[in-house]
XYZ file of C-alpha atoms in Angstrom:
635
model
C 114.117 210.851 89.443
C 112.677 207.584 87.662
C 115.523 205.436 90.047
C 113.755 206.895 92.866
C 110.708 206.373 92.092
C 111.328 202.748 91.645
C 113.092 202.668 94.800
C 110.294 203.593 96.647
C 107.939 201.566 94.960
C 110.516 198.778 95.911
C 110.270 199.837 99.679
C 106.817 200.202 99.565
C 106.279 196.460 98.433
C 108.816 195.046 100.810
C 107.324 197.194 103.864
C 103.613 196.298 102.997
C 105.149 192.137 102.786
C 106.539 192.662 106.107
C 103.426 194.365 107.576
C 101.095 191.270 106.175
C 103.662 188.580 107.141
C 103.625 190.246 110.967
C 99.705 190.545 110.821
C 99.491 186.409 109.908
C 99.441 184.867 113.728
C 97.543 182.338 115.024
C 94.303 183.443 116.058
C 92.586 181.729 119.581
C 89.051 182.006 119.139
C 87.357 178.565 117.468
C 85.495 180.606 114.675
C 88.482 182.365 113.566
C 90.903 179.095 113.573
C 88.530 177.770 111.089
C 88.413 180.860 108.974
C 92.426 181.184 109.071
C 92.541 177.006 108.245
C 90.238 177.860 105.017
C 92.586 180.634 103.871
C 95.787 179.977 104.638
C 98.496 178.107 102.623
C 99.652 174.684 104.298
C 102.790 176.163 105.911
C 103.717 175.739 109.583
C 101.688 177.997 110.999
C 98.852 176.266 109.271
C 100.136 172.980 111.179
C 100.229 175.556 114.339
C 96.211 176.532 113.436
C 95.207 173.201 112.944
C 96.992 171.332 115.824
C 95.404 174.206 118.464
C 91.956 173.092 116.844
C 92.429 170.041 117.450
C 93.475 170.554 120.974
C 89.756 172.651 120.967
C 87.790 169.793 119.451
C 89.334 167.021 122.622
C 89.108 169.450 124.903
C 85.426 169.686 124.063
C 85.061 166.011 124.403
C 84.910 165.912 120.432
C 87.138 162.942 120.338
C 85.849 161.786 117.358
C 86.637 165.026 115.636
C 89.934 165.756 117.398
C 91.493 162.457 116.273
C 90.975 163.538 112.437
C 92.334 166.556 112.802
C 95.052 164.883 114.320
C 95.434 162.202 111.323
C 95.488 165.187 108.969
C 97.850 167.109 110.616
C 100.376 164.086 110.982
C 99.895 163.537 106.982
C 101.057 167.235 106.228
C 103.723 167.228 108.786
C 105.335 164.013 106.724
C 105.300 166.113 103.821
C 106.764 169.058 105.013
C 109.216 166.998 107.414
C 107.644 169.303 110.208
C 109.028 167.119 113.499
C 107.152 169.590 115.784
C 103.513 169.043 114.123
C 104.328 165.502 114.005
C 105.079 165.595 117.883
C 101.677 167.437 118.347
C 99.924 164.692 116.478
C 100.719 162.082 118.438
C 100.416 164.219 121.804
C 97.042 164.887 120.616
C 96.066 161.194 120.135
C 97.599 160.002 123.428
C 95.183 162.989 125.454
C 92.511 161.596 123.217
C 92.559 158.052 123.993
C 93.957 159.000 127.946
C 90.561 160.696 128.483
C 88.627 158.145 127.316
C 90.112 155.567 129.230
C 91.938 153.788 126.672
C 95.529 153.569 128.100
C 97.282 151.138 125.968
C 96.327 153.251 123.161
C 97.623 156.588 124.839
C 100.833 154.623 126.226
C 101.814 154.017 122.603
C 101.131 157.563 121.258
C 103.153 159.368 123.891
C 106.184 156.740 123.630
C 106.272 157.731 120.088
C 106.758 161.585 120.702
C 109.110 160.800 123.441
C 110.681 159.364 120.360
C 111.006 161.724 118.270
C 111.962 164.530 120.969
C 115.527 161.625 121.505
C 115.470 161.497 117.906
C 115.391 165.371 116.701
C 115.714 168.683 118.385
C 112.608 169.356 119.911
C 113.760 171.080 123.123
C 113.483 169.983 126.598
C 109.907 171.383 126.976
C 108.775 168.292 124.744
C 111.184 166.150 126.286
C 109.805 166.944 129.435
C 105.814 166.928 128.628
C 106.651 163.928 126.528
C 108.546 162.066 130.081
C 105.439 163.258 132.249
C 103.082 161.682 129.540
C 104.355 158.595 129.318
C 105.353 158.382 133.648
C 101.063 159.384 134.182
C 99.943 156.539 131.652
C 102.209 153.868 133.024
C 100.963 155.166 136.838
C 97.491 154.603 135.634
C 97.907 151.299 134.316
C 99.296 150.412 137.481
C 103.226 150.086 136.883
C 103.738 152.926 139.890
C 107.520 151.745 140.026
C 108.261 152.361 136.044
C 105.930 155.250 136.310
C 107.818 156.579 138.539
C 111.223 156.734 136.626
C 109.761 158.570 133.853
C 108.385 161.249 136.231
C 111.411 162.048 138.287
C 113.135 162.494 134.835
C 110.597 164.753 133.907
C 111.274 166.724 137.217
C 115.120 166.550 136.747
C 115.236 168.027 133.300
C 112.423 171.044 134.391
C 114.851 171.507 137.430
C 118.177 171.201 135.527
C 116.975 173.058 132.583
C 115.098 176.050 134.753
C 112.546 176.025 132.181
C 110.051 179.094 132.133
C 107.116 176.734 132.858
C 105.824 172.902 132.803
C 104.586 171.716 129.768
C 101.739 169.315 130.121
C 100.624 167.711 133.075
C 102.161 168.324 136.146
C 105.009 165.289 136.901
C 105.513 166.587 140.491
C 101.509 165.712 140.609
C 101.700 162.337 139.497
C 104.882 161.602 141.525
C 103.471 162.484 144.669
C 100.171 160.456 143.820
C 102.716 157.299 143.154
C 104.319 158.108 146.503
C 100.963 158.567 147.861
C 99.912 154.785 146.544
C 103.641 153.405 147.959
C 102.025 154.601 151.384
C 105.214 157.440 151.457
C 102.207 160.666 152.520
C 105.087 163.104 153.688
C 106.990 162.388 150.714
C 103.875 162.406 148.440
C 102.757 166.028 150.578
C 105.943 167.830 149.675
C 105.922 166.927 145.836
C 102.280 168.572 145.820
C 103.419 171.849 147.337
C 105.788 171.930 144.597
C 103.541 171.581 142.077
C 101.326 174.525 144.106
C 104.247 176.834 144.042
C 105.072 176.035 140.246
C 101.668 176.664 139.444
C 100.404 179.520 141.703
C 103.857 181.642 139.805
C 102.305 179.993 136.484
C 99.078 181.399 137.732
C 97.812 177.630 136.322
C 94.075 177.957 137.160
C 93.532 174.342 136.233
C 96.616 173.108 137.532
C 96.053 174.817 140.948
C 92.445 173.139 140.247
C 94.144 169.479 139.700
C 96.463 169.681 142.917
C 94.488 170.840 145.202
C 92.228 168.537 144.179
C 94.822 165.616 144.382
C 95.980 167.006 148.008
C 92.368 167.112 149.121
C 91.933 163.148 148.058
C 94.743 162.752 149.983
C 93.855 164.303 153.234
C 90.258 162.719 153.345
C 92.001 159.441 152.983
C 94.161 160.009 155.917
C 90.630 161.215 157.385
C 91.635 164.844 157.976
C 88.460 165.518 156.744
C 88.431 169.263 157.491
C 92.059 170.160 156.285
C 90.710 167.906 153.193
C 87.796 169.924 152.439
C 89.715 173.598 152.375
C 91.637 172.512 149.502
C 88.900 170.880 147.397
C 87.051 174.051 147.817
C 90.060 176.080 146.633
C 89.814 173.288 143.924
C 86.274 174.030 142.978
C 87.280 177.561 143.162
C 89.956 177.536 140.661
C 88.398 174.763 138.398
C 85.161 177.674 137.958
C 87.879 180.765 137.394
C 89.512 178.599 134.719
C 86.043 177.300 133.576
C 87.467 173.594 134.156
C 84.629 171.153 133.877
C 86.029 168.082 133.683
C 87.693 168.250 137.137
C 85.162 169.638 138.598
C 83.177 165.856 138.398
C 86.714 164.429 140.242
C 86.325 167.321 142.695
C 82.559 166.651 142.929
C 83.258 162.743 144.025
C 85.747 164.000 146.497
C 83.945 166.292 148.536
C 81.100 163.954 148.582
C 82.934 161.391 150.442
C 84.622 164.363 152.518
C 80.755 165.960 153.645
C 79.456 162.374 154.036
C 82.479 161.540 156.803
C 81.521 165.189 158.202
C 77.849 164.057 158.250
C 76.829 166.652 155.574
C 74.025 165.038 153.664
C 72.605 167.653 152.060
C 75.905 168.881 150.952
C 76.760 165.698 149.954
C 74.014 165.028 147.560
C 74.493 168.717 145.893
C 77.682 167.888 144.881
C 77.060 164.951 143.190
C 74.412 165.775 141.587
C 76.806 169.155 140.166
C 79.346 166.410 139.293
C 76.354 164.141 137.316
C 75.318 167.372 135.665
C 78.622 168.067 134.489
C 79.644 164.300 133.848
C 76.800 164.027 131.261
C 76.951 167.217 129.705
C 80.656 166.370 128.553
C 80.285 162.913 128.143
C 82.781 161.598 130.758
C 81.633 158.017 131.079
C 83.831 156.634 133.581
C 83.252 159.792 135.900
C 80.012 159.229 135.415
C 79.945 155.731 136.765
C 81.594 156.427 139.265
C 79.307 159.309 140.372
C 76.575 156.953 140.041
C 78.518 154.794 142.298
C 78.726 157.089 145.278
C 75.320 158.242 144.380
C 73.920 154.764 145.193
C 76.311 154.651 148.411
C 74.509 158.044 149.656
C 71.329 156.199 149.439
C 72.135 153.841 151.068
C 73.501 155.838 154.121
C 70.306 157.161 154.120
C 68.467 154.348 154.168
C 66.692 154.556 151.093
C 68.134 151.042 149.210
C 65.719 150.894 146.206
C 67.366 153.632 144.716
C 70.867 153.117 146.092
C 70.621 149.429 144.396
C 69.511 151.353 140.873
C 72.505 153.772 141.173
C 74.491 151.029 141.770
C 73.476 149.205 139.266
C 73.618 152.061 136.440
C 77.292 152.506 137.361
C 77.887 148.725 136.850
C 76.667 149.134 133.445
C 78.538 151.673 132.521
C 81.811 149.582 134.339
C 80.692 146.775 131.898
C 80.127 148.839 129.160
C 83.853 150.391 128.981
C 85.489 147.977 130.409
C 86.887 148.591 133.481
C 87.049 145.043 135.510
C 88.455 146.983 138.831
C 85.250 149.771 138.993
C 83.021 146.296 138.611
C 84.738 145.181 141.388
C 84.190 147.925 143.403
C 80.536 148.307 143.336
C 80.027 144.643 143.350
C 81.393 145.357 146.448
C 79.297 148.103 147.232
C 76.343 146.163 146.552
C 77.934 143.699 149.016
C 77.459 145.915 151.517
C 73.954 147.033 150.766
C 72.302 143.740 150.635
C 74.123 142.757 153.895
C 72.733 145.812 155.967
C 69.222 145.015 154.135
C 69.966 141.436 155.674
C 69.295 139.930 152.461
C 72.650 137.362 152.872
C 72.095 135.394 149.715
C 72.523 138.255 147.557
C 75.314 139.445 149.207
C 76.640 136.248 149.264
C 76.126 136.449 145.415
C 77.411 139.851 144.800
C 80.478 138.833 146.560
C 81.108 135.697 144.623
C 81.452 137.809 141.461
C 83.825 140.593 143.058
C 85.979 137.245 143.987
C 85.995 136.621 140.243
C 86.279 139.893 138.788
C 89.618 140.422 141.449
C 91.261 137.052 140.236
C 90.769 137.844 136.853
C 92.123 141.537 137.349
C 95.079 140.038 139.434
C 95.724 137.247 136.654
C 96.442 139.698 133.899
C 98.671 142.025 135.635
C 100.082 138.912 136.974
C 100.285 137.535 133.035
C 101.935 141.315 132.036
C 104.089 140.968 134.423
C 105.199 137.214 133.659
C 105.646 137.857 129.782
C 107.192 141.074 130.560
C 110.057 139.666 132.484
C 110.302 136.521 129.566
C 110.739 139.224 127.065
C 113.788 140.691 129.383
C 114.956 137.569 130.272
C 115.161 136.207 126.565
C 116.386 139.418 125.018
C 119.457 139.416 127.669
C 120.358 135.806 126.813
C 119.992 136.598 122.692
C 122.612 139.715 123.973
C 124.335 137.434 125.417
C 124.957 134.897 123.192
C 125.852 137.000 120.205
C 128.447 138.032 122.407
C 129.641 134.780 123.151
C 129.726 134.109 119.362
C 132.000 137.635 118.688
C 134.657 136.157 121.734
C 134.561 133.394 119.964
C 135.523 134.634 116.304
C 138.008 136.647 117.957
C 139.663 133.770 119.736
C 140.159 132.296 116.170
C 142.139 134.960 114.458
C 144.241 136.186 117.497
C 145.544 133.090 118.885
C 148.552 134.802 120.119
C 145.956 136.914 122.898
C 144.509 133.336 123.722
C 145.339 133.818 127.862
C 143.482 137.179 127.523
C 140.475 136.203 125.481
C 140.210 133.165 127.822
C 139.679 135.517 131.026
C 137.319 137.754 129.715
C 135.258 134.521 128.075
C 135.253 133.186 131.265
C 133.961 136.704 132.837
C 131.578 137.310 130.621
C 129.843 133.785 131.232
C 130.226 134.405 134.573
C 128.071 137.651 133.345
C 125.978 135.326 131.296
C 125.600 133.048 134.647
C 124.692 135.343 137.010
C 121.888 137.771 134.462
C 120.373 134.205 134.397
C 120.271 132.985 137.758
C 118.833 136.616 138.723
C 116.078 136.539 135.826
C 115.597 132.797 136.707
C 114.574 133.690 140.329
C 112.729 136.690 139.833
C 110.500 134.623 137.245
C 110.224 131.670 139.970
C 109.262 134.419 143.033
C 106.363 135.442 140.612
C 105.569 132.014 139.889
C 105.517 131.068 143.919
C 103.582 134.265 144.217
C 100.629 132.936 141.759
C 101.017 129.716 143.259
C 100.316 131.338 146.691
C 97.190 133.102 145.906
C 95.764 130.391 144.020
C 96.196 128.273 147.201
C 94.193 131.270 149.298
C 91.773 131.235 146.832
C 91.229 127.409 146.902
C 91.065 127.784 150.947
C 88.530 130.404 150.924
C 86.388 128.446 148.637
C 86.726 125.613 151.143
C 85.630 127.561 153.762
C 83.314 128.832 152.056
C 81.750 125.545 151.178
C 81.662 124.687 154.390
C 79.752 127.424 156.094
C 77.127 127.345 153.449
C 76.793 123.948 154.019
C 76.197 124.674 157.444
C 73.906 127.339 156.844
C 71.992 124.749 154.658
C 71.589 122.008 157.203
C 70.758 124.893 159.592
C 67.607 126.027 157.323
C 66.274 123.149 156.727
C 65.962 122.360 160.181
C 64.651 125.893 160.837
C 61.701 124.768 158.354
C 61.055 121.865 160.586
C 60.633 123.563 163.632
C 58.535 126.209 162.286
C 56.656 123.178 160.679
C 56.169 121.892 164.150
C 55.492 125.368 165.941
C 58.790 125.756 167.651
C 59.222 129.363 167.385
C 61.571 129.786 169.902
C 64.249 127.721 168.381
C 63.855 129.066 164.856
C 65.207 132.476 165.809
C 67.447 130.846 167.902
C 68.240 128.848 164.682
C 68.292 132.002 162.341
C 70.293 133.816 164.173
C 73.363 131.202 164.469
C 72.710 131.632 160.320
C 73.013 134.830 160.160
C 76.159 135.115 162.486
C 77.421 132.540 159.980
C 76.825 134.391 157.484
C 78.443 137.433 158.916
C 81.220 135.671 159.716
C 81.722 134.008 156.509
C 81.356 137.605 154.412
C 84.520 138.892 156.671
C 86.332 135.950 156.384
C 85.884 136.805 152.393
C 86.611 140.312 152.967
C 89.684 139.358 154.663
C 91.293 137.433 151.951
C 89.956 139.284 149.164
C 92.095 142.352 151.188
C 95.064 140.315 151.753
C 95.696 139.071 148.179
C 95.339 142.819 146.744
C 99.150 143.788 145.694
C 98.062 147.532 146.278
C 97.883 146.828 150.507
C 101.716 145.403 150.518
C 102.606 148.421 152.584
C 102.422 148.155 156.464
C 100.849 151.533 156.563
C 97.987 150.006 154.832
C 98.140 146.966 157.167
C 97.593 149.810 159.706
C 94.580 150.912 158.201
C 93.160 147.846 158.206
C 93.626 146.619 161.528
C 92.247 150.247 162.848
C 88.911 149.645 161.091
C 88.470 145.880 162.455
C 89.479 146.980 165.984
C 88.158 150.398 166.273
C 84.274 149.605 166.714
C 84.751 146.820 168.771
C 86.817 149.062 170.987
C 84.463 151.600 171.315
C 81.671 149.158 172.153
C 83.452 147.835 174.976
C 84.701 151.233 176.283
C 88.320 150.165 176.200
C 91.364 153.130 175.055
C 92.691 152.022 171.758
C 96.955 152.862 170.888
C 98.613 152.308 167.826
C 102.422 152.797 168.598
C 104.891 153.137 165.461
C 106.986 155.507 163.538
C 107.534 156.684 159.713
C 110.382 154.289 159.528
C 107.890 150.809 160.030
C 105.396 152.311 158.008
C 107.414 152.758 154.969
C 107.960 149.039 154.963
C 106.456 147.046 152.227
C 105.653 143.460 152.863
C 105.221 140.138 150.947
C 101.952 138.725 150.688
C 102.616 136.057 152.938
C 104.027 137.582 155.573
C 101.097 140.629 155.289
C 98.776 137.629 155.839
C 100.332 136.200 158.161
C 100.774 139.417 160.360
C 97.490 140.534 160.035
C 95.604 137.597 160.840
C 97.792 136.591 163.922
C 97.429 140.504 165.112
C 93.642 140.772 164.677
C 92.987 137.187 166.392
C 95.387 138.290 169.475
C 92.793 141.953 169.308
C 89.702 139.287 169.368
C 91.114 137.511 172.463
C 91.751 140.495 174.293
C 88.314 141.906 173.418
C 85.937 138.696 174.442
C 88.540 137.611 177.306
C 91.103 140.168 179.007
C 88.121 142.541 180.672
C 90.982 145.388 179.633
C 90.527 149.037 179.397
C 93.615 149.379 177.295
C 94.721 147.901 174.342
C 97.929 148.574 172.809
C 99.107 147.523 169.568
C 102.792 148.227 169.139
C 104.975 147.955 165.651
C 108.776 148.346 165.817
C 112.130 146.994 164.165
C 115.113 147.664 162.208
C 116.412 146.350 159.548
C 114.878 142.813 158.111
C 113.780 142.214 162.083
C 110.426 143.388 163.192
C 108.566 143.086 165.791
C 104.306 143.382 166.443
C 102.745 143.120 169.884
C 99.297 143.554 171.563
C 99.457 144.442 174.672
C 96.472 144.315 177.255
C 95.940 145.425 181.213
C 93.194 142.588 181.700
C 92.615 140.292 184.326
C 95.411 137.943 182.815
C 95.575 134.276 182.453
C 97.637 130.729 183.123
C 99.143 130.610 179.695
C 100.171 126.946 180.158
C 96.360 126.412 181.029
C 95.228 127.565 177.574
C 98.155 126.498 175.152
C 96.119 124.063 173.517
C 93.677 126.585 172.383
C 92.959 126.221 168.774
C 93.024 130.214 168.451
C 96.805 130.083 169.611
C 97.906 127.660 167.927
C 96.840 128.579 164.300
C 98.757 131.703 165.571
C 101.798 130.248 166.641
C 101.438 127.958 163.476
C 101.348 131.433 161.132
C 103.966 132.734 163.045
C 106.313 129.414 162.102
C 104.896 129.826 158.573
C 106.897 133.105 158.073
C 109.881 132.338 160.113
C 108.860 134.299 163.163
C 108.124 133.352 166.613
C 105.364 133.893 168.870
C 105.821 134.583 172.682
C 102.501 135.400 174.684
C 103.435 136.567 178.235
C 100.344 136.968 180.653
C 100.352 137.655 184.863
C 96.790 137.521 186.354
C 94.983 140.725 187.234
C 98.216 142.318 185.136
C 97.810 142.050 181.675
C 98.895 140.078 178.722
C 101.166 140.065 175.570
C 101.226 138.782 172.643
C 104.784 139.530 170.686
C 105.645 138.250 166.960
C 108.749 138.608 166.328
C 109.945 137.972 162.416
C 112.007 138.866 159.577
C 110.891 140.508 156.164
């Protein structure tokens, strides 16, 4: 009887263990994580507790906060050898500094728990999150190509693995936003309707939030403004189920710019004044800004440029204040634009002297990354290399009677050795020629430059005289020639400033560009305006020179045809194959003796652009038929 008693009393112990070991979870609410941190013992699901608090605090915009949790929690996973919490710490860090902006900072966090998911078995979920971490901060730094890599990765091992869900951010997001930036839209389309099926089975609130958000951007850019605007308000939708602030500022900046192309004021103001709302209440600096910066361009579409010029200049401060040389750029820009339609020239003039600066300076350290980048490689392959030369060698010592053998593969690997430096060699020299190039546009633009304002100089002062000697007449005749200088100079600055930006390489940006010069003028003039070219030509990416080239030859052929051909079509055509492409305008004006006019200056800076990349230039022209200008060149 006493051994069963004692049994029980055994059972009875063990059962009421069991029953408090299944009650101890995890709990989700804020106030109860703290309680369970206060009373639990430091085990791993203490590190569980804490890490998910952590998460709480950045998710709150505590960053502060979140990053000592994060410290502590990467201490007591190095005592308990807990590779898990120790991945969470660093994951936690890199979403910390990643929010804030601070990418080089995030970029080393996530490579270290990419790390540690090579270096211990962590699963493919954190292999995968850790991939799509590391992919997004490279993409936002602005290495789309190495970004890339690390995303499809991410994609292959979710795919080859059939995990139950992504972990993370979405890398079918951020692949079709590289896509997107590589001018590939179809391509960049189809990744996002992956990600919407992924998530929509997730039910992902705030991922369906993020992508529709992302396709929305997209759309607007491509100026579908009405397809745009159904999926940022399924955006807005599922960032308010999923009580998603943060996006909804992102969402808030796109669907201003979509109801301001739809001629939606009123709309357009509400929403960013929702997004400013939000923006301040968590903190979000750089959203902020940049709400500030759209805020100041509503203004000014309406007109009202004493407080577009104060929004502007609020979001420049906050530019300055974190950083961010590109966002300076941009409203610089912006404010460009203002004090030209205000008329005030020598402001915009000034504005746009600084947005010169702030680009070369941008351009010169990615162009410096890049440079010391490829030294690194370059010296790290010959070190390889050499210590490999010195093993051949030992060997050739001690096995003398292998000397014909060792002799061939000596002689193949410095063929090896050779050819790893001739490529490296040439790839450093093309980057070289490539800062050499823009440093020459720049130094041409600041002659020109100096030369209209000289102009415009002369040309006041002798406006000042003739007022002086009540000649009204000829003053405005006088300040009007200054202020189509002027004019003229600013696009001639806008031009270049376009040109030597490595984000418009691809001829589907070159597109773009050439739509907005000749659209307006078209439209003024009444004449039917046709773009002809196919996926195939617009996927092509081309070198500065030749981009500069190309444009400039193609928009002075549309200026001819505008002020001379009396057409009422204009065709622009783009075709090739291969490295051969061809570009012609094509008019059905009143035509023209094209020996008459060879010695134009206008066609012969063309045909002298068209020899500086190799091409040729053929202009064909019957009277009262029509005229064509064809380049013909090789990329």
């Amino acid at each position: 009887m006493k051994k069963s008693c004692l049994l029980v009393g055994f059972f009875g112990i063990l059962f009421g263990a069991m029953a408090v070991a299944q009650k101890r979870t995890v709990p989700q609410s804020t106030d109860s994580l703290v309680q369970f941190l206060t009373t639990s013992p430091k085990d791993t699901l203490y590190l569980q507790a804490l890490a998910d608090y952590a998460w709480k605090k950045v998710d709150a915009s505590e960053y502060k906060a979140g990053d000592s949790l994060a410290k502590v929690l990467l201490t007591l996973t190095q005592q308990l050898k807990n590779k898990k919490g120790e991945f969470d710490s660093y994951d936690l860090r890199g979403r910390s500094a990643y929010v804030q902006g601070k990418y080089n900072e995030a970029l080393d966090f996530y490579k270290k728990t990419l790390q540690l998911t090579k270096s211990s078995s962590l699963g493919f979920a954190s292999q995968q999150r850790a991939l799509t971490n590391v992919g997004m901060i490279l993409h936002l730094m602005g290495n789309n190509e190495e970004g890339l890599k690390y995303v499809l990765e991410s994609i292959k091992i979710f795919e080859r693995e059939r995990l139950p869900k992504l972990s993370g951010s979405s890398p079918y997001d951020i692949a079709a936003a590289i896509y997107h930036l590589q001018g590939k839209n179809e391509v960049a389309l189809k990744y996002f309707q992956q990600s919407l099926e992924i998530k929509t089975k997730e039910k992902n609130y705030r991922g369906l939030a993020v992508t529709n958000n992302r396709i929305g951007s997209l759309l607007a850019e491509q100026k579908e403004y009405q397809r745009a605007l159904s999926y940022l308000q399924k955006a807005d939708s599922y960032a308010q189920q999923a009580n998603y602030e943060a996006i909804m500022v992102d969402i808030a900046i796109n669907l201003s710019l979509v109801y301001r192309a739809l001629n939606k004021p009123k709309e357009d103001l509400a929403a960013l004044k929702k997004g400013e709302e939000s923006a301040k209440k968590l903190h979000l600096r750089h959203h902020l800004g940049a709400i500030y910066g759209n805020l100041g361009q509503y203004y000014q579409s309406q007109k009202q440029y004493q407080k577009a010029e104060t929004y502007l200049k609020d979001a420049l401060s906050i530019f300055k204040e974190i950083g961010s040389l590109e966002y300076q750029g941009y409203i610089y820009q912006a404010l460009r634009e203002m004090f030209v339609e205000k008329g005030d020239y020598k402001q915009a003039y000034e504005n746009q002297q600084v947005a010169q600066k702030l680009s070369d300076s941008l351009f010169s350290q990615q162009q410096k990354a890049r440079m010391d980048e490829l030294s690194m490689k370059f010296e790290t392959e010959r070190k390889e290399q050499q210590i490999k030369l010195l093993q051949k060698e030992s060997e050739l010592k001690s096995q003398q009677n292998r000397l014909w053998l060792i002799g061939g593969g000596l002689a193949l690997l410095l063929a090896l050795v050779s050819i790893v430096f001739v490529i490296n060699r040439a790839k450093y020299r093309r980057l070289q020629e490539s800062l050499q190039l823009r440093n020459k546009i720049a130094a041409d633009l600041h002659d020109e430059i100096g030369s209209t304002l000289s102009s415009i100089s002369l040309m006041s002062g002798l406006t000042q005289k003739q007022l002086a000697t009540n000649q009204p007449q000829k003053a405005e005749q006088m300040v009007r020639k200054i202020s189509a200088d002027a004019r003229q100079m600013l696009e001639s600055m806008d031009d270049i400033v376009w040109t030597i930006n490595p984000r418009n390489d691809s001829m589907q940006h070159l597109f773009v560009r050439l739509r907005e010069y000749a659209k307006p003028l078209a439209e003024s003039k009444e004449i039917a305006l046709d773009f002809v070219t196919d996926a195939q030509v617009e996927a092509l990416s081309l070198p500065l020179q030749v981009r500069q080239n190309v444009y400039l030859i193609v928009k002075e052929a549309l200026n001819n045809a505008f002020k001379y051909a009396q057409a009422s079509k204009i065709s622009i055509e783009f075709s090739g194959q291969g490295d051969e492409w061809n570009v012609s305008v094509i008019d059905n004006g009143v035509g023209f003796e094209v020996a008459a006019v060879n010695t134009r200056n206008g066609l012969k800076n063309m045909k002298k652009r068209a020899e500086e990349i190799g091409g040729t230039l053929v202009i064909e022209s019957v009277l009262q038929k029509g005229s064509a200008v064809r380049l013909n060149f090789k990329n």
